[in-house]
Amino acid sequence: MLYKIKYVLAYISFSFKKSGKTAYLPTDKLTENINPKPYKLQFSIPSMNEKEEIRKEAKQILDKFAKALEKVEKEGKEAKEAGKESGMREEREGEEPDSDFREIMFENAPRKSKDFILAEKGDWK
Amino acid sequence: MTTLTKLQAYLKAIEKDDKKGKKINAFLELNPDAEKQAREVDEKIKKSKAGKLAGKIIAVKSNILVQGLKASCASKTLENYKSPYDATVIEKIKKQDGIIIGMTNCDEFACGSSGENSAFGPTKNPAALNLIPGGSSSGSATATAAGFCDMALGSDTGGSIRNPASHCGVVGLKPSYGAVSRYGLIDLGMSLDQIGTFAKNIDDAKLLFEIIKGKDEKEATSKEFPHNKKEIKTIALIKEMEKLCTDKRIYKLVKEKAEEAAKKHNWKIKEISLKHLDLAIQTYYPIVYVEFFSGTRKFDGRRFGKKIEDSCGKEVLRRILGGSEISKAEFAGKYYRRALKAREIIKKEFEDAFKDVDAIILPTVPRLPHKIGEKISLEDMYGYDALTIPANLAGICAISIPAGKISSIPVGMQIFCAQGDENLMFECAKKF
């Protein structure tokens, strides 16, 4: 029975797409609830395979966007670089950070020794 | 009601419905000193020495630094990162006796339009608990809508304040680029980011903006804007809008609202054409990918947190990898320069439009929010910001205000005004 209902719903959704109309969810389905159920956590750290997939996906969408922007190539002037309009600062005395700054900054560093933050030379890439 | 009793009422509401009850999940951390600070403000009020934000309880998005509290950006990368100093906006709020109640949830590093991309779980929409609240400033919008605070700060790079404000039924302001200092904001796209405000009403959104705005020596793009226009005479609707609105009911609702207001206040109403508006998304993302890639190079796991590529979620990684591709010399022209060119064209279109009209009225989001966890395509997800992005590309000011409801879900409408014309925009918004 459940299978049949799913089939009918899928067919309706497909028909809407085919006809070019937008399929809206019935109003009561959108706002009914209101017994909060535990939600499935969306967030996950991608695996190596997923990373490769994401790289390809990013490239694909950028290519699509670049193609759409082709038509502006002949229009418009060359753009200014971001943040260059009002880039001059007034000359002034330096500021001393308050006493908590130094303490919190070192607290945030994963590896430190006395007054130094440690970084592995070989790890710089 | 004193500041303390008001704060305690909000804390009680948070205790009831944020992690338990409705499980809104708006907050990532509460300020342990808030009660002490509220007592101090009440003392100042008694002595008539309090600032303009005395009695106001304010939530802050987790990408803005509040000294001693965590600015995690809702990411595992900066999970334990304690802010070593106050952002300029926070310094200003504290000076005027506003109370910071806590740090809010958001899409990881502000990358997202739904509020589902947080490493600490999605945020729920208080107006319809099974739906997304919008993003990326999901926690700040929901905290305001759920009655957990008076007002909140968010950041808006392509709609991250206005989009959740629309879905949650509150007011969301994106100031003109440069109007508010970004010093102490963990950036997503430095040429587009702006810190802005959420509130339950226009007066509160304006009050908080008045406090945080202004030139800051620590932030070179910040500046003061002269206020030229004094009153609204002509408003505009965009010719191409109906086509851009996925849900035509939203277009109809906003159009009717604009026509009604024009009639009531004797404004002229014009239809204008912004021919390149349909290229907003395609222009925005290459710019954001590059700027985000560049901005995240500091998250190498040495000075703070973890290396970002090893600890972030999919959307953040997509932007980093995409940005890295564009940054390769051979791709710079094809993606980035082309996008910058398109941006200039869109900006020019708005500059020309504002020579003839005082404000442009349009929907905030072209569709209703989807269910939390529902799978939608990447292009549909990016499409949520199709109508908010143009204001960021043009650097103009924009506000989203509640326009009504469709299927019991809040729908917002935007008012765009020229760069620096925030006062005019607030006046216009109050007339609706």
Coordinates of C-alpha atoms in Angstrom, one line a residue:
Chain A
M1 CA 0.0 0.0 0.0
L2 CA 2.8 2.4 1.1
Y3 CA 4.7 1.5 -2.1
K4 CA 1.6 2.4 -4.2
I5 CA 1.2 5.8 -2.5
K6 CA 4.8 6.6 -3.1
Y7 CA 4.5 5.7 -6.7
V8 CA 1.4 7.9 -7.2
L9 CA 3.2 10.9 -5.5
A10 CA 6.3 10.4 -7.6
Y11 CA 4.1 10.3 -10.7
I12 CA 2.3 13.5 -9.7
S13 CA 5.7 15.2 -9.1
F14 CA 7.0 14.0 -12.5
S15 CA 3.9 15.2 -14.3
F16 CA 4.3 18.7 -12.8
K17 CA 7.9 18.9 -13.8
K18 CA 7.0 17.7 -17.3
S19 CA 4.3 20.3 -17.7
G20 CA 6.6 23.0 -16.6
K21 CA 4.5 24.0 -13.6
T22 CA 5.9 24.4 -10.1
A23 CA 4.9 21.7 -7.7
Y24 CA 4.2 23.3 -4.3
L25 CA 3.8 21.2 -1.3
P26 CA 0.3 21.3 0.2
T27 CA 0.2 24.0 2.8
D28 CA -0.8 21.7 5.7
K29 CA 2.2 19.5 5.0
L30 CA 4.6 22.4 5.2
T31 CA 3.4 23.8 8.5
E32 CA 2.0 20.7 10.2
N33 CA 4.4 19.5 12.8
I34 CA 4.8 20.9 15.6
N35 CA 6.1 18.0 17.6
P36 CA 9.7 18.4 17.0
K37 CA 11.4 15.2 16.0
P38 CA 15.1 14.7 16.3
Y39 CA 16.6 15.8 13.0
K40 CA 19.3 14.0 11.0
L41 CA 22.6 15.9 11.3
Q42 CA 23.4 17.2 7.8
F43 CA 27.0 18.0 8.6
S44 CA 29.8 15.6 7.9
I45 CA 33.5 15.9 7.1
P46 CA 34.0 14.7 3.6
S47 CA 36.1 11.5 2.9
M48 CA 38.9 11.6 0.3
N49 CA 36.6 10.2 -2.4
E50 CA 34.0 12.8 -1.6
K51 CA 36.7 15.5 -1.7
E52 CA 37.4 14.6 -5.3
E53 CA 33.7 14.6 -6.1
I54 CA 33.4 18.0 -4.5
R55 CA 36.3 19.4 -6.5
K56 CA 34.7 18.1 -9.8
E57 CA 31.3 19.6 -8.8
A58 CA 32.9 23.0 -8.0
K59 CA 34.7 23.0 -11.3
Q60 CA 31.5 22.1 -13.1
I61 CA 29.4 24.8 -11.5
L62 CA 32.1 27.4 -12.1
D63 CA 32.3 26.4 -15.8
K64 CA 28.5 26.8 -16.0
F65 CA 28.7 30.2 -14.4
A66 CA 31.6 31.3 -16.6
K67 CA 29.6 30.3 -19.7
A68 CA 26.6 32.4 -18.6
L69 CA 28.9 35.4 -18.1
E70 CA 30.4 35.1 -21.6
K71 CA 28.0 37.7 -22.9
V72 CA 29.4 40.4 -20.6
E73 CA 32.9 40.0 -22.1
K74 CA 32.3 42.6 -24.7
E75 CA 30.3 44.9 -22.5
G76 CA 31.5 47.1 -19.6
K77 CA 34.9 48.4 -18.5
E78 CA 37.6 46.5 -16.7
A79 CA 36.8 46.2 -13.0
K80 CA 38.6 47.8 -10.2
E81 CA 40.3 45.6 -7.7
A82 CA 38.3 45.1 -4.5
G83 CA 39.1 47.3 -1.5
K84 CA 41.4 49.7 -3.4
E85 CA 39.1 52.7 -3.4
S86 CA 39.8 54.1 0.0
G87 CA 42.9 52.2 1.0
M88 CA 44.7 55.1 2.7
R89 CA 45.0 55.1 6.5
E90 CA 45.8 58.1 8.6
E91 CA 49.2 58.1 10.2
R92 CA 48.8 57.5 14.0
E93 CA 50.3 55.9 17.1
G94 CA 50.1 52.2 17.4
E95 CA 47.7 50.7 19.9
E96 CA 48.6 48.4 22.8
P97 CA 46.3 45.4 23.1
D98 CA 44.7 44.9 26.5
S99 CA 46.2 42.4 28.9
D100 CA 43.7 39.6 28.0
F101 CA 44.7 39.6 24.3
R102 CA 48.1 38.0 24.8
E103 CA 46.8 35.4 27.2
I104 CA 43.8 34.4 24.9
M105 CA 46.0 34.4 21.8
F106 CA 48.4 31.8 23.3
E107 CA 45.4 29.9 24.7
N108 CA 44.1 29.5 21.1
A109 CA 47.4 28.1 19.7
P110 CA 47.4 24.3 19.5
R111 CA 51.1 24.0 20.1
K112 CA 53.3 26.5 22.0
S113 CA 56.4 26.8 24.2
K114 CA 56.7 29.7 26.6
D115 CA 56.5 32.8 24.4
F116 CA 56.4 30.9 21.0
I117 CA 53.8 29.3 18.8
L118 CA 55.3 26.1 17.4
A119 CA 54.9 25.2 13.8
E120 CA 56.5 22.3 11.9
K121 CA 58.7 23.6 9.1
G122 CA 58.1 20.6 7.0
D123 CA 54.3 21.0 7.2
W124 CA 54.2 24.3 5.4
K125 CA 52.7 23.8 2.0
Chain B
M1 CA 11.1 45.8 33.8
T2 CA 14.8 46.0 34.6
T3 CA 17.6 44.9 32.2
L4 CA 18.3 42.0 34.6
T5 CA 14.7 40.7 34.7
K6 CA 14.4 41.0 30.9
L7 CA 17.6 39.1 30.5
Q8 CA 16.5 36.4 32.9
A9 CA 13.2 36.0 31.0
Y10 CA 15.2 35.5 27.7
L11 CA 17.5 33.0 29.4
K12 CA 14.5 31.1 30.7
A13 CA 13.0 31.0 27.1
I14 CA 16.4 29.8 25.8
E15 CA 16.5 27.1 28.5
K16 CA 13.0 26.0 27.6
D17 CA 13.2 25.9 23.8
D18 CA 16.7 26.2 22.4
K19 CA 18.3 22.8 23.2
K20 CA 15.2 21.2 24.7
G21 CA 11.5 21.7 23.9
K22 CA 11.2 23.1 20.3
K23 CA 15.0 22.5 19.9
I24 CA 15.6 25.7 17.9
N25 CA 19.4 25.4 18.3
A26 CA 19.9 29.1 17.8
F27 CA 22.8 29.5 20.3
L28 CA 26.2 27.9 20.4
E29 CA 27.4 29.7 23.6
L30 CA 25.8 31.9 26.2
N31 CA 27.7 34.8 27.9
P32 CA 28.4 33.8 31.4
D33 CA 28.9 37.4 32.5
A34 CA 25.6 38.7 31.0
E35 CA 23.7 38.8 34.4
K36 CA 26.6 40.7 36.0
Q37 CA 26.7 43.2 33.2
A38 CA 22.9 43.6 33.3
R39 CA 23.1 44.5 37.0
E40 CA 25.7 47.2 36.1
V41 CA 23.6 48.6 33.4
D42 CA 20.6 48.8 35.8
E43 CA 22.7 50.8 38.2
K44 CA 23.7 53.2 35.4
I45 CA 20.0 53.6 34.4
K46 CA 19.2 54.5 38.0
K47 CA 21.8 57.2 37.9
S48 CA 20.6 58.4 34.4
K49 CA 24.1 57.6 33.0
A50 CA 23.2 54.7 30.7
G51 CA 24.0 54.5 27.0
K52 CA 21.6 54.3 24.1
L53 CA 21.4 50.5 24.1
A54 CA 20.7 50.2 27.8
G55 CA 18.1 47.5 28.4
K56 CA 18.6 45.9 25.0
I57 CA 19.6 42.2 24.9
I58 CA 21.7 41.3 21.8
A59 CA 22.7 38.0 20.2
V60 CA 25.8 37.8 18.0
K61 CA 26.6 35.6 15.1
S62 CA 29.6 33.3 15.8
N63 CA 31.8 34.9 13.1
I64 CA 32.0 38.2 15.0
L65 CA 34.6 38.5 17.7
V66 CA 33.4 39.1 21.3
Q67 CA 36.4 39.0 23.7
G68 CA 36.4 35.9 25.8
L69 CA 33.6 34.1 23.9
K70 CA 34.0 31.6 21.2
A71 CA 34.0 32.7 17.5
S72 CA 33.7 29.2 16.1
C73 CA 32.0 30.2 12.9
A74 CA 29.9 27.0 13.6
S75 CA 32.9 25.0 12.5
K76 CA 35.0 22.2 14.0
T77 CA 38.0 24.2 12.6
L78 CA 37.5 27.0 15.2
E79 CA 35.5 24.9 17.7
N80 CA 37.6 26.1 20.6
Y81 CA 38.7 29.5 19.3
K82 CA 38.3 32.2 22.0
S83 CA 38.1 35.7 20.7
P84 CA 41.2 37.7 21.9
Y85 CA 39.6 41.1 21.3
D86 CA 36.2 42.8 20.5
A87 CA 35.2 43.5 17.0
T88 CA 34.6 47.3 16.4
V89 CA 30.8 46.7 16.4
I90 CA 31.0 44.9 19.7
E91 CA 33.1 47.7 21.3
K92 CA 30.5 50.2 20.2
I93 CA 27.6 48.1 21.5
K94 CA 29.3 47.7 24.9
K95 CA 30.0 51.4 25.1
Q96 CA 26.3 52.1 24.7
D97 CA 25.5 49.5 27.4
G98 CA 24.0 46.8 25.2
I99 CA 24.1 43.3 26.7
I100 CA 25.6 40.5 24.7
I101 CA 23.5 37.4 25.6
G102 CA 25.5 34.9 23.5
M103 CA 26.9 33.6 20.2
T104 CA 24.6 32.2 17.6
N105 CA 24.6 29.3 15.3
C106 CA 25.1 29.8 11.5
D107 CA 26.1 27.9 8.4
E108 CA 29.7 27.0 8.7
F109 CA 31.9 30.0 8.0
A110 CA 28.7 31.7 6.7
C111 CA 28.7 29.4 3.7
G112 CA 25.1 28.5 3.1
S113 CA 21.6 29.7 2.6
S114 CA 19.6 27.3 4.7
G115 CA 21.0 27.1 8.2
E116 CA 21.7 23.4 7.7
N117 CA 25.4 23.6 7.3
S118 CA 26.5 24.1 10.9
A119 CA 28.9 21.6 12.4
F120 CA 26.7 21.8 15.5
G121 CA 23.4 20.9 13.9
P122 CA 20.9 22.8 11.9
T123 CA 18.7 25.6 13.3
K124 CA 15.0 25.3 13.2
N125 CA 12.6 28.0 12.0
P126 CA 10.4 29.2 15.0
A127 CA 7.6 30.1 12.5
A128 CA 7.5 26.5 11.1
L129 CA 9.7 24.1 13.0
N130 CA 10.1 21.5 10.3
L131 CA 11.4 24.1 7.8
I132 CA 14.8 25.7 7.3
P133 CA 15.1 29.2 8.8
G134 CA 17.4 30.3 6.0
G135 CA 21.0 31.3 6.3
S136 CA 23.7 31.8 6.9
S137 CA 22.8 33.9 9.9
S138 CA 20.3 31.3 11.0
G139 CA 20.8 31.5 14.7
S140 CA 20.6 35.3 14.9
A141 CA 17.3 35.3 12.9
T142 CA 15.8 32.5 14.9
A143 CA 16.9 34.0 18.3
T144 CA 15.1 37.2 17.4
A145 CA 12.0 35.5 16.0
A146 CA 11.8 33.0 18.9
G147 CA 11.9 35.7 21.6
F148 CA 15.4 34.9 22.9
C149 CA 16.7 38.4 22.5
D150 CA 15.7 42.0 21.5
M151 CA 18.0 42.2 18.5
A152 CA 20.9 40.4 16.9
L153 CA 24.0 40.9 14.7
G154 CA 24.6 38.9 11.6
S155 CA 26.8 39.2 8.5
D156 CA 25.4 39.5 4.9
T157 CA 27.6 38.6 2.0
G158 CA 24.9 37.6 -0.5
G159 CA 21.8 37.7 1.6
S160 CA 22.8 36.0 4.8
I161 CA 20.8 38.5 7.0
R162 CA 17.8 39.2 4.7
N163 CA 17.2 35.6 3.6
P164 CA 16.7 34.2 7.2
A165 CA 14.9 37.4 8.2
S166 CA 12.4 36.7 5.5
H167 CA 11.8 33.1 6.3
C168 CA 11.5 33.8 10.1
G169 CA 9.3 36.9 9.9
V170 CA 11.7 39.5 11.3
V171 CA 13.4 42.6 10.1
G172 CA 16.9 42.2 8.6
L173 CA 19.2 45.0 7.5
K174 CA 22.2 44.8 5.2
P175 CA 24.0 48.2 5.3
S176 CA 25.8 49.8 2.4
Y177 CA 29.2 48.4 1.8
G178 CA 31.6 50.4 4.0
A179 CA 28.9 51.8 6.3
V180 CA 29.8 49.4 9.2
S181 CA 33.4 48.4 10.1
R182 CA 34.2 44.8 9.4
Y183 CA 37.1 44.8 11.9
G184 CA 36.7 41.6 13.9
L185 CA 34.5 39.8 11.4
I186 CA 35.8 36.5 10.2
D187 CA 35.3 37.1 6.5
L188 CA 33.6 35.1 3.8
G189 CA 34.1 37.5 0.9
M190 CA 35.8 40.7 1.9
S191 CA 34.6 42.8 -1.0
L192 CA 30.9 41.9 -0.2
D193 CA 30.6 41.2 3.5
Q194 CA 28.7 43.6 5.8
I195 CA 27.7 43.3 9.4
G196 CA 24.1 44.1 9.8
T197 CA 21.2 43.9 12.3
F198 CA 18.1 41.8 13.1
A199 CA 15.2 43.1 15.1
K200 CA 11.5 42.5 15.7
N201 CA 10.7 46.0 14.4
I202 CA 12.3 48.7 12.1
D203 CA 13.0 51.1 15.0
D204 CA 15.2 48.6 16.8
A205 CA 17.0 47.6 13.5
K206 CA 17.7 51.3 12.9
L207 CA 18.8 51.9 16.5
L208 CA 21.4 49.2 16.5
F209 CA 22.6 50.3 13.0
E210 CA 23.0 53.9 14.3
I211 CA 25.3 52.6 17.0
I212 CA 27.5 50.3 15.0
K213 CA 27.9 52.4 11.8
G214 CA 30.8 54.8 11.0
K215 CA 34.3 55.1 9.8
D216 CA 36.9 53.0 11.6
E217 CA 40.6 53.6 11.4
K218 CA 41.2 49.8 11.8
E219 CA 39.2 49.0 8.7
A220 CA 40.2 50.8 5.4
T221 CA 36.9 50.2 3.5
S222 CA 34.7 51.8 6.2
K223 CA 33.5 55.3 5.6
E224 CA 30.9 57.9 6.5
F225 CA 28.2 58.6 3.9
P226 CA 26.6 62.0 3.4
H227 CA 22.7 61.8 3.5
N228 CA 21.3 63.5 0.5
K229 CA 17.7 62.4 -0.1
K230 CA 15.2 63.3 2.6
E231 CA 11.9 61.7 1.4
I232 CA 10.5 59.0 -0.8
K233 CA 8.8 60.3 -4.0
T234 CA 9.2 57.5 -6.4
I235 CA 9.5 53.8 -5.9
A236 CA 10.2 51.2 -8.5
L237 CA 9.3 47.6 -9.3
I238 CA 11.6 45.5 -11.5
K239 CA 10.3 44.4 -14.9
E240 CA 12.2 41.1 -14.8
M241 CA 11.1 40.2 -11.3
E242 CA 8.2 37.9 -12.2
K243 CA 10.4 35.7 -14.2
L244 CA 13.0 35.5 -11.4
C245 CA 10.5 34.5 -8.8
T246 CA 10.2 30.7 -8.7
D247 CA 7.0 31.0 -6.6
K248 CA 4.7 33.5 -8.3
R249 CA 2.6 33.9 -5.2
I250 CA 5.6 35.7 -3.5
Y251 CA 5.9 38.1 -6.5
K252 CA 2.2 38.9 -6.4
L253 CA 2.1 39.5 -2.7
V254 CA 5.1 41.9 -2.8
K255 CA 3.8 43.7 -5.9
E256 CA 0.4 44.3 -4.3
K257 CA 2.1 45.6 -1.1
A258 CA 4.1 48.1 -3.1
E259 CA 1.2 49.3 -5.1
E260 CA -0.9 49.7 -1.9
A261 CA 1.8 51.7 -0.2
A262 CA 2.4 53.9 -3.2
K263 CA -1.3 54.7 -3.4
K264 CA -1.6 55.4 0.4
H265 CA 1.5 57.7 0.5
N266 CA 1.1 59.3 -2.9
W267 CA 4.4 57.9 -4.2
K268 CA 5.0 57.6 -8.0
I269 CA 5.5 54.0 -9.0
K270 CA 7.8 53.1 -11.9
E271 CA 8.7 49.9 -13.6
I272 CA 12.4 49.7 -14.3
S273 CA 14.5 47.2 -16.2
L274 CA 17.7 45.7 -14.8
K275 CA 18.8 43.5 -17.6
H276 CA 21.7 41.8 -16.0
L277 CA 19.9 40.9 -12.8
D278 CA 19.6 37.3 -13.9
L279 CA 23.4 37.0 -13.8
A280 CA 23.7 37.8 -10.1
I281 CA 24.3 34.3 -8.9
Q282 CA 26.8 33.5 -11.7
T283 CA 28.7 36.7 -10.9
Y284 CA 28.6 36.3 -7.1
Y285 CA 29.9 32.8 -6.6
P286 CA 33.3 33.0 -8.5
I287 CA 34.1 36.2 -6.5
V288 CA 33.1 34.6 -3.2
Y289 CA 35.0 31.3 -4.0
V290 CA 38.2 33.3 -4.6
E291 CA 37.9 35.6 -1.7
F292 CA 36.9 32.8 0.7
F293 CA 39.8 30.7 -0.5
S294 CA 42.2 33.5 0.1
G295 CA 40.7 34.4 3.5
T296 CA 40.9 30.9 4.8
R297 CA 44.6 30.4 4.2
K298 CA 45.2 31.6 7.7
F299 CA 43.3 28.5 9.1
D300 CA 46.4 26.3 8.8
G301 CA 46.1 24.8 12.3
R302 CA 49.1 26.6 13.7
R303 CA 48.0 29.8 15.4
F304 CA 44.5 28.6 16.2
G305 CA 42.1 25.8 15.5
K306 CA 42.5 23.0 13.1
K307 CA 43.6 23.0 9.4
I308 CA 40.4 24.0 7.6
E309 CA 40.5 21.4 4.8
D310 CA 40.7 18.6 7.3
S311 CA 37.9 19.7 9.5
C312 CA 35.3 21.5 7.4
G313 CA 32.0 20.3 5.9
K314 CA 31.1 19.9 2.2
E315 CA 30.0 23.5 1.3
V316 CA 33.0 25.1 2.8
L317 CA 35.3 22.6 1.1
R318 CA 33.5 23.2 -2.3
R319 CA 34.2 26.9 -2.0
I320 CA 37.9 26.4 -1.0
L321 CA 38.5 23.9 -3.8
G322 CA 36.6 26.1 -6.3
G323 CA 38.5 29.2 -5.2
S324 CA 41.8 27.3 -5.5
E325 CA 40.9 26.3 -9.1
I326 CA 40.1 29.9 -10.0
S327 CA 43.3 31.2 -8.4
K328 CA 45.4 29.1 -10.7
A329 CA 46.7 31.7 -13.2
E330 CA 45.2 30.0 -16.3
F331 CA 41.7 30.3 -14.9
A332 CA 41.8 33.8 -13.4
G333 CA 40.5 35.5 -16.6
K334 CA 37.8 33.0 -17.4
Y335 CA 36.2 33.1 -14.0
Y336 CA 37.3 35.9 -11.7
R337 CA 37.9 38.8 -14.1
R338 CA 34.8 38.0 -16.0
A339 CA 32.8 38.0 -12.8
L340 CA 34.3 41.3 -11.7
K341 CA 33.3 42.8 -15.1
A342 CA 29.7 41.6 -14.7
R343 CA 29.7 43.0 -11.2
E344 CA 30.6 46.5 -12.5
I345 CA 27.8 46.2 -15.1
I346 CA 25.2 45.3 -12.4
K347 CA 26.5 48.1 -10.2
K348 CA 26.2 50.6 -13.0
E349 CA 22.6 49.5 -13.7
F350 CA 21.7 50.3 -10.1
E351 CA 23.5 53.6 -10.1
D352 CA 21.5 54.6 -13.2
A353 CA 18.2 53.3 -11.7
F354 CA 18.7 55.4 -8.6
K355 CA 19.0 58.6 -10.7
D356 CA 15.3 58.3 -11.4
V357 CA 13.8 56.4 -8.4
D358 CA 14.3 56.6 -4.6
A359 CA 13.7 53.0 -3.7
I360 CA 13.3 49.6 -5.4
I361 CA 10.8 47.1 -4.0
L362 CA 11.3 43.4 -4.5
P363 CA 10.8 40.1 -2.8
T364 CA 13.6 38.9 -0.5
V365 CA 13.6 35.2 -1.4
P366 CA 12.1 33.8 -4.7
R367 CA 10.6 30.7 -3.1
L368 CA 9.3 29.3 0.2
P369 CA 11.8 27.5 2.5
H370 CA 12.2 23.7 2.2
K371 CA 12.0 21.1 4.9
I372 CA 15.1 20.5 7.0
G373 CA 17.1 17.6 5.6
E374 CA 15.3 17.7 2.3
K375 CA 17.7 17.1 -0.6
I376 CA 17.8 20.0 -3.1
S377 CA 20.2 20.6 -5.9
L378 CA 23.2 22.9 -5.5
E379 CA 21.7 25.4 -8.1
D380 CA 18.4 25.5 -6.2
M381 CA 20.3 26.1 -3.0
Y382 CA 22.3 28.9 -4.5
G383 CA 19.1 30.2 -6.0
Y384 CA 17.7 31.2 -2.6
D385 CA 19.9 34.3 -2.8
A386 CA 19.1 35.3 -6.3
L387 CA 17.3 38.5 -5.2
T388 CA 19.5 39.4 -2.3
I389 CA 22.9 39.1 -4.0
P390 CA 22.4 42.2 -6.3
A391 CA 22.5 44.5 -3.4
N392 CA 25.9 43.1 -2.3
L393 CA 27.3 43.3 -5.8
A394 CA 26.2 46.9 -6.1
G395 CA 27.3 47.8 -2.5
I396 CA 23.9 49.5 -1.9
C397 CA 21.8 49.2 1.3
A398 CA 18.9 46.8 1.6
I399 CA 16.4 45.8 4.2
S400 CA 14.0 42.8 4.4
I401 CA 10.7 43.4 6.3
P402 CA 7.8 41.0 6.8
A403 CA 5.3 41.3 3.9
G404 CA 2.8 38.7 5.0
K405 CA 2.4 34.9 4.9
I406 CA 1.9 32.3 2.3
S407 CA 0.7 28.9 3.6
S408 CA 1.3 30.2 7.1
I409 CA 5.0 30.8 6.3
P410 CA 6.5 34.3 6.7
V411 CA 7.5 36.0 3.4
G412 CA 9.7 39.1 3.3
M413 CA 10.0 42.0 1.0
Q414 CA 13.1 44.0 0.3
I415 CA 13.7 47.7 -0.1
F416 CA 16.9 48.7 -1.9
C417 CA 18.2 52.3 -1.7
A418 CA 21.3 53.9 -3.1
Q419 CA 24.6 53.6 -1.3
G420 CA 24.5 55.5 2.0
D421 CA 20.8 56.2 1.9
E422 CA 19.9 54.0 4.9
N423 CA 17.8 56.8 6.5
L424 CA 15.7 57.1 3.5
M425 CA 15.3 53.3 3.4
F426 CA 14.2 53.2 7.1
E427 CA 11.6 55.9 6.4
C428 CA 10.3 53.9 3.4
A429 CA 10.2 50.7 5.4
K430 CA 8.2 52.3 8.2
K431 CA 5.5 53.3 5.7
F432 CA 4.7 49.7 4.8

